[in-house]
Amino acid sequence: MIENRLAGMLKRGFRKGALEVVFPSGRVETFGDGSPPVARVRLTDKAAVRAIWSDPALQFAELYMHGRLVVEEGDLYEFLALAKQNGTAGFISAPAALREVWRIVDRILRRYVLPENAKRNVAHHYDLDERLFRLFLDEDLQYSCAYFETGEETLEQAQRKKKRHIAAKMQLGPGQRVLDIGCGWGGMALYLAETGSADVTGVTLAEEQLRVAKARAVETGLAEHTDFRLEDYRKVEGRFDRIVSIGMFEHVGPHHFKEYFSKIQELLTDDGIAVVHSIVRAKPNRSDPPFIEKYIFPNGHIPSLAETFAAIEKTKLLVKDVEILTMHYADTLREWRSRLHANRDAVVALFDETFFRMWDLYLMTSEISFRFGKLANFQVILTKRHAEAPRSRAFIAEAEARLAAAETREG
């Protein structure tokens, strides 16, 4: 009986907490040791039971999206956090194991991200209606990890601190040429042009982002100092004093890591400085979460430090500083999800209820991975020469103070 098989898997998987499951037959079972948190879910049909047993990594998400897994008690966040803290080893069946093997093979075959595929991958997520992102991001449309320096900041304050923190590490001088790889909606580029008096080129593969970035440059009077382009970073030509890349390295693909850093080396002047900001995982993974892969970021890959540094070492770039940011993205995602829920009706009106559930799952599972898993963020400073590296990290705080003062004058 399929309910017995699923019950056996849940018994192995949930050792802590308390999960109560209502099966389609009316059978009710509780898994775990009874300690908090407590969650109660209901499976609406027999096919849903079989789906979870055969592919829990994807089907928990899909069934929730389509209303066939209903959370009746507790919060979905608590349920998923409970599953994460129990670990994934117990949530396995013979069909699930075979699917995971296939996903690993399939992922290896698809990790060569050609320029034409890269644009399609980006469009899948970033070319969604601008109005969606305005419903949960800060006013500057920063779609990457904020910098909650004290943990007491608002999202707007933390995102401004993120830009300030990165700009400080760039040691930017007036009139310098800057390249922003994966410029998003232009917020970082506009910040560097305004506070650093720089001339910034921003490249993106998302047409919606390009449209918004160009419009913002005109609105802020910074069009003469910014050049936003629909262009693959691999096609960029010229030389730049500074290069920044925020939240883009995760879309490069491991087979292109060396190509990515080689391109930075090619574009950077001899006395230039590059700062790369990315999500990082504790160790390399063989496959990626199937829900995120299928619905959110096709062909995305979160790198490990080992993968990243192995690629850098194959170039002539020198690592001058590395900072690991823990919990910052968990706090960012919590703020985004709170705002998404506050604007639920507007999101559903733009898309539908299934889309809202999908996006809610994406933000929720991502936060859980940062808060209870092994994900973090890293920022690495790269140069071509030792001379560009200050003796200590004191320069970062000093530069942040100057930038904060400049923000006050301009605000």
mmCIF file of C-alpha atoms in Angstrom:
data_model
loop_
_atom_site.group_PDB
_atom_site.id
_atom_site.type_symbol
_atom_site.label_atom_id
_atom_site.label_comp_id
_atom_site.label_asym_id
_atom_site.label_seq_id
_atom_site.Cartn_x
_atom_site.Cartn_y
_atom_site.Cartn_z
ATOM 1 C CA MET A 1 0.000 0.000 0.000
ATOM 2 C CA ILE A 2 1.472 3.327 -1.110
ATOM 3 C CA GLU A 3 0.441 5.106 2.118
ATOM 4 C CA ASN A 4 2.533 2.589 4.091
ATOM 5 C CA ARG A 5 5.553 3.237 1.885
ATOM 6 C CA LEU A 6 5.276 7.000 2.326
ATOM 7 C CA ALA A 7 4.737 6.580 6.070
ATOM 8 C CA GLY A 8 7.924 4.528 6.266
ATOM 9 C CA MET A 9 9.869 7.243 4.457
ATOM 10 C CA LEU A 10 8.472 9.997 6.696
ATOM 11 C CA LYS A 11 9.284 7.945 9.794
ATOM 12 C CA ARG A 12 12.915 7.710 8.663
ATOM 13 C CA GLY A 13 13.042 11.361 7.652
ATOM 14 C CA PHE A 14 11.392 13.079 10.624
ATOM 15 C CA ARG A 15 13.251 12.278 13.837
ATOM 16 C CA LYS A 16 12.806 15.681 15.524
ATOM 17 C CA GLY A 17 9.762 17.891 15.862
ATOM 18 C CA ALA A 18 6.240 16.702 15.099
ATOM 19 C CA LEU A 19 4.653 16.263 11.699
ATOM 20 C CA GLU A 20 1.061 15.053 11.527
ATOM 21 C CA VAL A 21 -0.071 13.781 8.137
ATOM 22 C CA VAL A 22 -3.676 13.232 7.085
ATOM 23 C CA PHE A 23 -3.745 10.701 4.246
ATOM 24 C CA PRO A 24 -6.489 10.594 1.573
ATOM 25 C CA SER A 25 -7.912 7.438 3.166
ATOM 26 C CA GLY A 26 -8.565 9.371 6.405
ATOM 27 C CA ARG A 27 -5.626 7.727 8.168
ATOM 28 C CA VAL A 28 -3.697 10.104 10.442
ATOM 29 C CA GLU A 29 -0.098 9.504 11.539
ATOM 30 C CA THR A 30 2.415 11.585 13.504
ATOM 31 C CA PHE A 31 6.144 11.517 12.805
ATOM 32 C CA GLY A 32 9.039 12.836 14.887
ATOM 33 C CA ASP A 33 9.660 12.975 18.624
ATOM 34 C CA GLY A 34 6.773 15.304 19.442
ATOM 35 C CA SER A 35 8.912 18.343 20.228
ATOM 36 C CA PRO A 36 8.217 21.766 18.634
ATOM 37 C CA PRO A 37 7.811 22.824 15.923
ATOM 38 C CA VAL A 38 4.531 21.100 15.112
ATOM 39 C CA ALA A 39 2.925 20.964 11.686
ATOM 40 C CA ARG A 40 -0.119 19.198 10.238
ATOM 41 C CA VAL A 41 -0.497 18.598 6.503
ATOM 42 C CA ARG A 42 -3.168 16.903 4.433
ATOM 43 C CA LEU A 43 -2.672 15.062 1.142
ATOM 44 C CA THR A 44 -5.764 15.411 -0.996
ATOM 45 C CA ASP A 45 -5.511 12.350 -3.259
ATOM 46 C CA LYS A 46 -3.799 8.983 -3.659
ATOM 47 C CA ALA A 47 -1.728 10.188 -6.617
ATOM 48 C CA ALA A 48 -0.227 12.883 -4.359
ATOM 49 C CA VAL A 49 0.906 10.177 -1.923
ATOM 50 C CA ARG A 50 2.613 8.256 -4.725
ATOM 51 C CA ALA A 51 4.184 11.431 -6.111
ATOM 52 C CA ILE A 52 5.848 12.360 -2.809
ATOM 53 C CA TRP A 53 7.085 8.821 -2.217
ATOM 54 C CA SER A 54 8.616 8.608 -5.688
ATOM 55 C CA ASP A 55 10.121 12.118 -5.875
ATOM 56 C CA PRO A 56 10.022 14.021 -2.559
ATOM 57 C CA ALA A 57 12.666 16.563 -3.620
ATOM 58 C CA LEU A 58 10.328 18.026 -6.245
ATOM 59 C CA GLN A 59 6.845 16.843 -5.357
ATOM 60 C CA PHE A 60 6.555 18.422 -1.906
ATOM 61 C CA ALA A 61 6.864 21.744 -3.714
ATOM 62 C CA GLU A 62 4.700 20.973 -6.739
ATOM 63 C CA LEU A 63 1.876 19.496 -4.693
ATOM 64 C CA TYR A 64 1.820 22.565 -2.442
ATOM 65 C CA MET A 65 1.847 24.856 -5.477
ATOM 66 C CA HIS A 66 -1.220 23.135 -6.902
ATOM 67 C CA GLY A 67 -3.134 22.812 -3.631
ATOM 68 C CA ARG A 68 -2.782 19.031 -3.281
ATOM 69 C CA LEU A 69 -0.647 19.306 -0.135
ATOM 70 C CA VAL A 70 -2.507 21.513 2.326
ATOM 71 C CA VAL A 71 -0.945 22.890 5.516
ATOM 72 C CA GLU A 72 -3.744 22.671 8.105
ATOM 73 C CA GLU A 73 -1.817 23.499 11.263
ATOM 74 C CA GLY A 74 1.360 25.436 11.852
ATOM 75 C CA ASP A 75 3.186 27.348 9.170
ATOM 76 C CA LEU A 76 4.662 26.002 5.955
ATOM 77 C CA TYR A 77 7.934 27.642 6.972
ATOM 78 C CA GLU A 78 7.971 25.554 10.163
ATOM 79 C CA PHE A 79 7.229 22.402 8.189
ATOM 80 C CA LEU A 80 10.059 22.992 5.702
ATOM 81 C CA ALA A 81 12.476 24.154 8.406
ATOM 82 C CA LEU A 82 11.659 20.956 10.275
ATOM 83 C CA ALA A 83 12.459 18.880 7.183
ATOM 84 C CA LYS A 84 15.725 20.780 6.633
ATOM 85 C CA GLN A 85 16.874 20.331 10.211
ATOM 86 C CA ASN A 86 16.126 16.607 10.062
ATOM 87 C CA GLY A 87 18.316 16.308 6.975
ATOM 88 C CA THR A 88 17.526 14.840 3.575
ATOM 89 C CA ALA A 89 19.077 11.376 3.969
ATOM 90 C CA GLY A 90 15.879 9.798 5.296
ATOM 91 C CA PHE A 91 13.667 11.174 2.524
ATOM 92 C CA ILE A 92 14.629 8.591 -0.059
ATOM 93 C CA SER A 93 12.945 5.745 -1.928
ATOM 94 C CA ALA A 94 14.098 3.560 -4.800
ATOM 95 C CA PRO A 95 12.367 5.716 -7.457
ATOM 96 C CA ALA A 96 13.682 8.890 -5.809
ATOM 97 C CA ALA A 97 17.239 7.535 -5.854
ATOM 98 C CA LEU A 98 16.975 6.756 -9.572
ATOM 99 C CA ARG A 99 15.612 10.229 -10.278
ATOM 100 C CA GLU A 100 18.511 11.815 -8.387
ATOM 101 C CA VAL A 101 21.034 9.828 -10.447
ATOM 102 C CA TRP A 102 19.338 10.981 -13.637
ATOM 103 C CA ARG A 103 19.315 14.598 -12.446
ATOM 104 C CA ILE A 104 23.053 14.448 -11.764
ATOM 105 C CA VAL A 105 23.740 13.090 -15.270
ATOM 106 C CA ASP A 106 21.361 15.571 -16.888
ATOM 107 C CA ARG A 107 22.896 18.463 -14.966
ATOM 108 C CA ILE A 108 26.397 17.527 -16.117
ATOM 109 C CA LEU A 109 25.239 17.480 -19.728
ATOM 110 C CA ARG A 110 23.604 20.915 -19.418
ATOM 111 C CA ARG A 111 26.328 22.772 -17.532
ATOM 112 C CA TYR A 112 27.878 24.208 -20.679
ATOM 113 C CA VAL A 113 25.875 27.431 -20.763
ATOM 114 C CA LEU A 114 26.163 28.864 -24.276
ATOM 115 C CA PRO A 115 25.481 32.597 -24.781
ATOM 116 C CA GLU A 116 22.149 31.906 -26.498
ATOM 117 C CA ASN A 117 21.066 29.613 -23.661
ATOM 118 C CA ALA A 118 22.285 32.088 -21.044
ATOM 119 C CA LYS A 119 19.878 34.741 -22.323
ATOM 120 C CA ARG A 120 16.967 32.290 -22.230
ATOM 121 C CA ASN A 121 17.857 31.219 -18.681
ATOM 122 C CA VAL A 122 17.994 34.831 -17.516
ATOM 123 C CA ALA A 123 14.753 35.769 -19.261
ATOM 124 C CA HIS A 124 12.918 32.931 -17.474
ATOM 125 C CA HIS A 125 13.309 34.766 -14.180
ATOM 126 C CA TYR A 126 14.450 38.345 -14.638
ATOM 127 C CA ASP A 127 12.178 39.290 -17.532
ATOM 128 C CA LEU A 128 9.078 38.809 -15.422
ATOM 129 C CA ASP A 129 6.921 41.912 -15.027
ATOM 130 C CA GLU A 130 8.824 44.712 -13.270
ATOM 131 C CA ARG A 131 5.770 45.251 -11.071
ATOM 132 C CA LEU A 132 6.305 41.877 -9.399
ATOM 133 C CA PHE A 133 9.757 42.828 -8.142
ATOM 134 C CA ARG A 134 8.549 46.219 -6.938
ATOM 135 C CA LEU A 135 6.058 44.380 -4.722
ATOM 136 C CA PHE A 136 8.746 42.776 -2.552
ATOM 137 C CA LEU A 137 12.125 44.424 -3.160
ATOM 138 C CA ASP A 138 13.386 47.701 -1.700
ATOM 139 C CA GLU A 139 12.863 50.959 -3.570
ATOM 140 C CA ASP A 140 16.226 50.608 -5.342
ATOM 141 C CA LEU A 141 15.296 47.152 -6.693
ATOM 142 C CA GLN A 142 18.313 45.467 -5.127
ATOM 143 C CA TYR A 143 17.852 41.774 -5.869
ATOM 144 C CA SER A 144 20.776 40.314 -3.922
ATOM 145 C CA CYS A 145 21.894 39.806 -0.342
ATOM 146 C CA ALA A 146 21.580 42.945 1.770
ATOM 147 C CA TYR A 147 24.133 43.883 4.437
ATOM 148 C CA PHE A 148 22.465 43.754 7.848
ATOM 149 C CA GLU A 149 25.458 45.117 9.720
ATOM 150 C CA THR A 150 23.721 45.166 13.114
ATOM 151 C CA GLY A 151 20.599 43.176 12.302
ATOM 152 C CA GLU A 152 18.401 46.128 13.238
ATOM 153 C CA GLU A 153 18.332 47.799 9.817
ATOM 154 C CA THR A 154 15.313 48.142 7.560
ATOM 155 C CA LEU A 155 15.610 46.451 4.186
ATOM 156 C CA GLU A 156 16.245 49.820 2.534
ATOM 157 C CA GLN A 157 19.030 50.633 5.002
ATOM 158 C CA ALA A 158 20.608 47.202 4.651
ATOM 159 C CA GLN A 159 20.603 47.339 0.857
ATOM 160 C CA ARG A 160 22.207 50.781 0.895
ATOM 161 C CA LYS A 161 24.825 49.451 3.306
ATOM 162 C CA LYS A 162 25.442 46.577 0.881
ATOM 163 C CA LYS A 163 26.164 48.990 -1.958
ATOM 164 C CA ARG A 164 28.326 51.109 0.330
ATOM 165 C CA HIS A 165 30.259 48.075 1.592
ATOM 166 C CA ILE A 166 31.027 46.862 -1.920
ATOM 167 C CA ALA A 167 31.860 50.341 -3.210
ATOM 168 C CA ALA A 168 34.281 50.804 -0.309
ATOM 169 C CA LYS A 169 36.112 47.631 -1.301
ATOM 170 C CA MET A 170 36.418 48.906 -4.881
ATOM 171 C CA GLN A 171 38.512 51.928 -3.765
ATOM 172 C CA LEU A 172 36.880 53.955 -6.515
ATOM 173 C CA GLY A 173 38.397 57.191 -7.812
ATOM 174 C CA PRO A 174 36.630 60.036 -9.690
ATOM 175 C CA GLY A 175 36.347 59.540 -13.432
ATOM 176 C CA GLN A 176 37.310 55.893 -13.378
ATOM 177 C CA ARG A 177 35.701 53.459 -15.804
ATOM 178 C CA VAL A 178 33.629 50.764 -14.110
ATOM 179 C CA LEU A 179 32.030 47.609 -15.507
ATOM 180 C CA ASP A 180 29.022 46.131 -13.696
ATOM 181 C CA ILE A 181 28.594 42.508 -14.839
ATOM 182 C CA GLY A 182 24.958 41.558 -14.356
ATOM 183 C CA CYS A 183 23.773 45.057 -13.509
ATOM 184 C CA GLY A 184 20.163 44.155 -12.741
ATOM 185 C CA TRP A 185 17.880 47.190 -12.638
ATOM 186 C CA GLY A 186 20.870 49.513 -12.392
ATOM 187 C CA GLY A 187 20.942 50.344 -8.678
ATOM 188 C CA MET A 188 24.624 49.611 -8.050
ATOM 189 C CA ALA A 189 25.767 51.304 -11.241
ATOM 190 C CA LEU A 190 23.772 54.439 -10.408
ATOM 191 C CA TYR A 191 25.183 54.429 -6.867
ATOM 192 C CA LEU A 192 28.769 54.262 -8.164
ATOM 193 C CA ALA A 193 28.125 57.005 -10.719
ATOM 194 C CA GLU A 194 26.553 59.244 -8.083
ATOM 195 C CA THR A 195 28.770 58.731 -5.034
ATOM 196 C CA GLY A 196 32.005 57.805 -6.817
ATOM 197 C CA SER A 197 31.761 60.145 -9.814
ATOM 198 C CA ALA A 198 32.503 57.144 -12.015
ATOM 199 C CA ASP A 199 31.543 56.299 -15.587
ATOM 200 C CA VAL A 200 29.754 52.969 -15.337
ATOM 201 C CA THR A 201 28.908 50.413 -18.011
ATOM 202 C CA GLY A 202 26.286 47.905 -16.933
ATOM 203 C CA VAL A 203 25.544 44.726 -18.870
ATOM 204 C CA THR A 204 22.526 42.436 -18.480
ATOM 205 C CA LEU A 205 20.761 39.785 -20.550
ATOM 206 C CA ALA A 206 17.316 40.730 -19.258
ATOM 207 C CA GLU A 207 15.439 43.132 -21.515
ATOM 208 C CA GLU A 208 13.080 44.198 -18.744
ATOM 209 C CA GLN A 209 16.012 45.057 -16.488
ATOM 210 C CA LEU A 210 17.691 47.016 -19.278
ATOM 211 C CA ARG A 211 14.545 49.068 -19.899
ATOM 212 C CA VAL A 212 14.191 49.946 -16.214
ATOM 213 C CA ALA A 213 17.904 50.725 -15.741
ATOM 214 C CA LYS A 214 17.953 53.103 -18.707
ATOM 215 C CA ALA A 215 14.808 54.874 -17.507
ATOM 216 C CA ARG A 216 16.247 55.256 -14.008
ATOM 217 C CA ALA A 217 19.463 56.734 -15.385
ATOM 218 C CA VAL A 218 17.447 59.434 -17.154
ATOM 219 C CA GLU A 219 15.245 60.077 -14.114
ATOM 220 C CA THR A 220 18.266 60.545 -11.815
ATOM 221 C CA GLY A 221 20.218 62.709 -14.255
ATOM 222 C CA LEU A 222 22.993 60.104 -14.510
ATOM 223 C CA ALA A 223 22.485 59.045 -18.126
ATOM 224 C CA GLU A 224 25.745 60.734 -19.187
ATOM 225 C CA HIS A 225 27.712 58.683 -16.675
ATOM 226 C CA THR A 226 26.017 55.303 -17.209
ATOM 227 C CA ASP A 227 25.828 53.043 -20.245
ATOM 228 C CA PHE A 228 23.435 50.120 -19.837
ATOM 229 C CA ARG A 229 23.623 47.397 -22.480
ATOM 230 C CA LEU A 230 21.892 44.149 -23.402
ATOM 231 C CA GLU A 231 25.107 42.202 -23.724
ATOM 232 C CA ASP A 232 26.698 38.941 -22.585
ATOM 233 C CA TYR A 233 29.716 39.674 -20.367
ATOM 234 C CA ARG A 234 31.775 37.435 -22.639
ATOM 235 C CA LYS A 235 31.233 39.880 -25.522
ATOM 236 C CA VAL A 236 32.320 43.024 -23.639
ATOM 237 C CA GLU A 237 35.409 44.771 -24.982
ATOM 238 C CA GLY A 238 37.656 47.506 -23.606
ATOM 239 C CA ARG A 239 39.487 48.103 -20.350
ATOM 240 C CA PHE A 240 38.039 49.067 -16.993
ATOM 241 C CA ASP A 241 39.607 50.468 -13.816
ATOM 242 C CA ARG A 242 37.062 48.681 -11.658
ATOM 243 C CA ILE A 243 34.795 45.677 -12.198
ATOM 244 C CA VAL A 244 31.922 44.655 -9.945
ATOM 245 C CA SER A 245 29.673 41.626 -10.228
ATOM 246 C CA ILE A 246 26.845 41.085 -7.739
ATOM 247 C CA GLY A 247 24.673 37.978 -7.732
ATOM 248 C CA MET A 248 25.638 36.994 -11.264
ATOM 249 C CA PHE A 249 28.367 34.392 -10.718
ATOM 250 C CA GLU A 250 25.678 31.897 -9.634
ATOM 251 C CA HIS A 251 24.399 31.893 -13.249
ATOM 252 C CA VAL A 252 27.741 31.261 -14.961
ATOM 253 C CA GLY A 253 27.880 27.471 -14.586
ATOM 254 C CA PRO A 254 30.903 25.544 -13.254
ATOM 255 C CA HIS A 255 32.290 24.739 -16.699
ATOM 256 C CA HIS A 256 32.572 28.478 -17.342
ATOM 257 C CA PHE A 257 34.144 29.567 -14.054
ATOM 258 C CA LYS A 258 37.634 29.899 -15.539
ATOM 259 C CA GLU A 259 36.191 31.713 -18.573
ATOM 260 C CA TYR A 260 34.422 34.163 -16.250
ATOM 261 C CA PHE A 261 37.537 35.070 -14.282
ATOM 262 C CA SER A 262 39.696 35.091 -17.420
ATOM 263 C CA LYS A 263 37.316 37.677 -18.895
ATOM 264 C CA ILE A 264 37.625 39.797 -15.757
ATOM 265 C CA GLN A 265 41.411 39.553 -16.069
ATOM 266 C CA GLU A 266 41.224 40.594 -19.730
ATOM 267 C CA LEU A 267 38.993 43.609 -19.081
ATOM 268 C CA LEU A 268 40.736 44.862 -15.920
ATOM 269 C CA THR A 269 43.494 47.460 -16.180
ATOM 270 C CA ASP A 270 46.878 46.509 -14.716
ATOM 271 C CA ASP A 271 46.219 48.564 -11.587
ATOM 272 C CA GLY A 272 42.513 47.717 -11.508
ATOM 273 C CA ILE A 273 40.362 46.141 -8.797
ATOM 274 C CA ALA A 274 37.445 43.728 -9.160
ATOM 275 C CA VAL A 275 34.885 42.789 -6.502
ATOM 276 C CA VAL A 276 32.716 39.688 -6.916
ATOM 277 C CA HIS A 277 29.725 39.070 -4.642
ATOM 278 C CA SER A 278 28.041 35.666 -4.805
ATOM 279 C CA ILE A 279 26.140 33.029 -2.902
ATOM 280 C CA VAL A 280 28.457 30.236 -1.753
ATOM 281 C CA ARG A 281 27.870 26.705 -0.507
ATOM 282 C CA ALA A 282 29.970 24.759 1.984
ATOM 283 C CA LYS A 283 31.166 22.226 -0.593
ATOM 284 C CA PRO A 284 30.550 21.402 -4.267
ATOM 285 C CA ASN A 285 27.252 19.708 -5.051
ATOM 286 C CA ARG A 286 26.561 17.152 -7.737
ATOM 287 C CA SER A 287 23.052 18.369 -8.522
ATOM 288 C CA ASP A 288 20.858 21.318 -7.687
ATOM 289 C CA PRO A 289 17.450 21.512 -5.953
ATOM 290 C CA PRO A 290 14.968 20.346 -8.627
ATOM 291 C CA PHE A 291 12.271 22.865 -7.661
ATOM 292 C CA ILE A 292 14.658 25.824 -8.024
ATOM 293 C CA GLU A 293 16.132 24.336 -11.207
ATOM 294 C CA LYS A 294 12.739 23.752 -12.842
ATOM 295 C CA TYR A 295 10.784 26.819 -11.797
ATOM 296 C CA ILE A 296 13.129 29.585 -10.650
ATOM 297 C CA PHE A 297 16.723 29.546 -11.959
ATOM 298 C CA PRO A 298 17.276 27.134 -14.865
ATOM 299 C CA ASN A 299 20.938 26.072 -15.052
ATOM 300 C CA GLY A 300 21.859 28.095 -11.977
ATOM 301 C CA HIS A 301 24.686 26.734 -9.863
ATOM 302 C CA ILE A 302 25.790 27.958 -6.450
ATOM 303 C CA PRO A 303 29.590 27.618 -6.275
ATOM 304 C CA SER A 304 31.738 26.492 -3.396
ATOM 305 C CA LEU A 305 34.856 28.380 -2.373
ATOM 306 C CA ALA A 306 36.933 25.454 -3.626
ATOM 307 C CA GLU A 307 35.370 25.674 -7.108
ATOM 308 C CA THR A 308 35.709 29.449 -7.150
ATOM 309 C CA PHE A 309 39.323 29.637 -6.070
ATOM 310 C CA ALA A 310 40.377 26.779 -8.339
ATOM 311 C CA ALA A 311 39.069 28.834 -11.278
ATOM 312 C CA ILE A 312 40.727 32.058 -10.097
ATOM 313 C CA GLU A 313 44.060 30.267 -9.681
ATOM 314 C CA LYS A 314 43.987 29.308 -13.365
ATOM 315 C CA THR A 315 44.170 33.015 -14.249
ATOM 316 C CA LYS A 316 46.672 35.722 -13.341
ATOM 317 C CA LEU A 317 44.291 37.375 -10.897
ATOM 318 C CA LEU A 318 45.310 37.661 -7.249
ATOM 319 C CA VAL A 319 42.908 37.241 -4.335
ATOM 320 C CA LYS A 320 43.386 40.158 -1.962
ATOM 321 C CA ASP A 321 40.460 39.781 0.427
ATOM 322 C CA VAL A 322 37.600 37.370 1.130
ATOM 323 C CA GLU A 323 34.622 38.018 3.398
ATOM 324 C CA ILE A 324 31.944 35.473 4.273
ATOM 325 C CA LEU A 325 28.536 36.899 5.137
ATOM 326 C CA THR A 326 26.375 34.543 7.180
ATOM 327 C CA MET A 327 22.682 35.057 7.960
ATOM 328 C CA HIS A 328 22.571 38.286 5.933
ATOM 329 C CA TYR A 329 20.741 36.613 3.065
ATOM 330 C CA ALA A 330 18.409 34.753 5.432
ATOM 331 C CA ASP A 331 17.350 38.118 6.860
ATOM 332 C CA THR A 332 17.032 39.589 3.356
ATOM 333 C CA LEU A 333 14.814 36.767 2.172
ATOM 334 C CA ARG A 334 12.635 37.028 5.259
ATOM 335 C CA GLU A 335 12.044 40.710 4.473
ATOM 336 C CA TRP A 336 11.250 39.923 0.837
ATOM 337 C CA ARG A 337 8.777 37.198 1.800
ATOM 338 C CA SER A 338 7.080 39.469 4.334
ATOM 339 C CA ARG A 339 6.565 42.102 1.645
ATOM 340 C CA LEU A 340 5.378 39.501 -0.856
ATOM 341 C CA HIS A 341 2.702 38.373 1.610
ATOM 342 C CA ALA A 342 1.699 41.964 2.341
ATOM 343 C CA ASN A 343 1.068 42.349 -1.409
ATOM 344 C CA ARG A 344 -0.456 38.918 -2.006
ATOM 345 C CA ASP A 345 -3.567 40.210 -3.761
ATOM 346 C CA ALA A 346 -1.491 42.293 -6.163
ATOM 347 C CA VAL A 347 0.770 39.328 -7.006
ATOM 348 C CA VAL A 348 -2.212 37.059 -7.629
ATOM 349 C CA ALA A 349 -3.790 39.751 -9.832
ATOM 350 C CA LEU A 350 -0.584 39.955 -11.897
ATOM 351 C CA PHE A 351 -0.242 36.179 -12.209
ATOM 352 C CA ASP A 352 -2.359 33.688 -10.225
ATOM 353 C CA GLU A 353 -2.537 31.776 -6.939
ATOM 354 C CA THR A 354 -0.235 29.005 -8.174
ATOM 355 C CA PHE A 355 2.426 31.565 -9.078
ATOM 356 C CA PHE A 356 2.151 33.165 -5.645
ATOM 357 C CA ARG A 357 2.641 29.796 -3.965
ATOM 358 C CA MET A 358 5.609 29.059 -6.224
ATOM 359 C CA TRP A 359 7.259 32.377 -5.424
ATOM 360 C CA ASP A 360 6.468 32.002 -1.745
ATOM 361 C CA LEU A 361 8.129 28.561 -1.762
ATOM 362 C CA TYR A 362 11.167 29.953 -3.546
ATOM 363 C CA LEU A 363 11.727 32.710 -0.994
ATOM 364 C CA MET A 364 10.878 30.453 1.937
ATOM 365 C CA THR A 365 13.081 27.500 0.982
ATOM 366 C CA SER A 366 15.915 29.863 0.131
ATOM 367 C CA GLU A 367 15.732 31.502 3.553
ATOM 368 C CA ILE A 368 15.683 28.108 5.242
ATOM 369 C CA SER A 369 18.774 27.033 3.297
ATOM 370 C CA PHE A 370 20.658 30.103 4.535
ATOM 371 C CA ARG A 371 19.349 29.971 8.077
ATOM 372 C CA PHE A 372 19.516 26.234 8.741
ATOM 373 C CA GLY A 373 21.607 24.910 5.867
ATOM 374 C CA LYS A 374 25.110 25.561 4.596
ATOM 375 C CA LEU A 375 24.641 28.531 2.285
ATOM 376 C CA ALA A 376 26.246 31.935 2.806
ATOM 377 C CA ASN A 377 27.565 34.821 0.710
ATOM 378 C CA PHE A 378 31.112 35.731 -0.141
ATOM 379 C CA GLN A 379 32.771 38.874 -1.412
ATOM 380 C CA VAL A 380 36.222 38.559 -2.962
ATOM 381 C CA ILE A 381 38.561 41.388 -4.007
ATOM 382 C CA LEU A 382 40.740 40.617 -7.043
ATOM 383 C CA THR A 383 43.708 42.494 -8.485
ATOM 384 C CA LYS A 384 46.551 41.860 -10.897
ATOM 385 C CA ARG A 385 49.267 43.207 -8.623
ATOM 386 C CA HIS A 386 50.073 43.114 -4.919
ATOM 387 C CA ALA A 387 50.473 46.912 -4.938
ATOM 388 C CA GLU A 388 46.703 47.396 -5.158
ATOM 389 C CA ALA A 389 46.138 45.691 -1.791
ATOM 390 C CA PRO A 390 46.132 47.901 1.350
ATOM 391 C CA ARG A 391 48.088 46.669 4.375
ATOM 392 C CA SER A 392 44.955 46.137 6.466
ATOM 393 C CA ARG A 393 41.183 46.026 6.136
ATOM 394 C CA ALA A 394 40.836 49.395 7.848
ATOM 395 C CA PHE A 395 40.413 51.038 4.450
ATOM 396 C CA ILE A 396 36.932 49.512 4.130
ATOM 397 C CA ALA A 397 35.483 51.252 7.185
ATOM 398 C CA GLU A 398 37.234 54.510 6.248
ATOM 399 C CA ALA A 399 35.784 54.404 2.736
ATOM 400 C CA GLU A 400 32.326 53.528 4.069
ATOM 401 C CA ALA A 401 32.390 56.617 6.273
ATOM 402 C CA ARG A 402 33.255 58.814 3.280
ATOM 403 C CA LEU A 403 30.526 57.217 1.171
ATOM 404 C CA ALA A 404 27.934 57.626 3.945
ATOM 405 C CA ALA A 405 28.808 61.318 4.100
ATOM 406 C CA ALA A 406 28.457 61.607 0.323
ATOM 407 C CA GLU A 407 25.059 59.889 0.462
ATOM 408 C CA THR A 408 23.894 62.421 3.062
ATOM 409 C CA ARG A 409 24.954 65.354 0.902
ATOM 410 C CA GLU A 410 23.284 63.930 -2.173
ATOM 411 C CA GLY A 411 20.154 62.828 -0.300
#
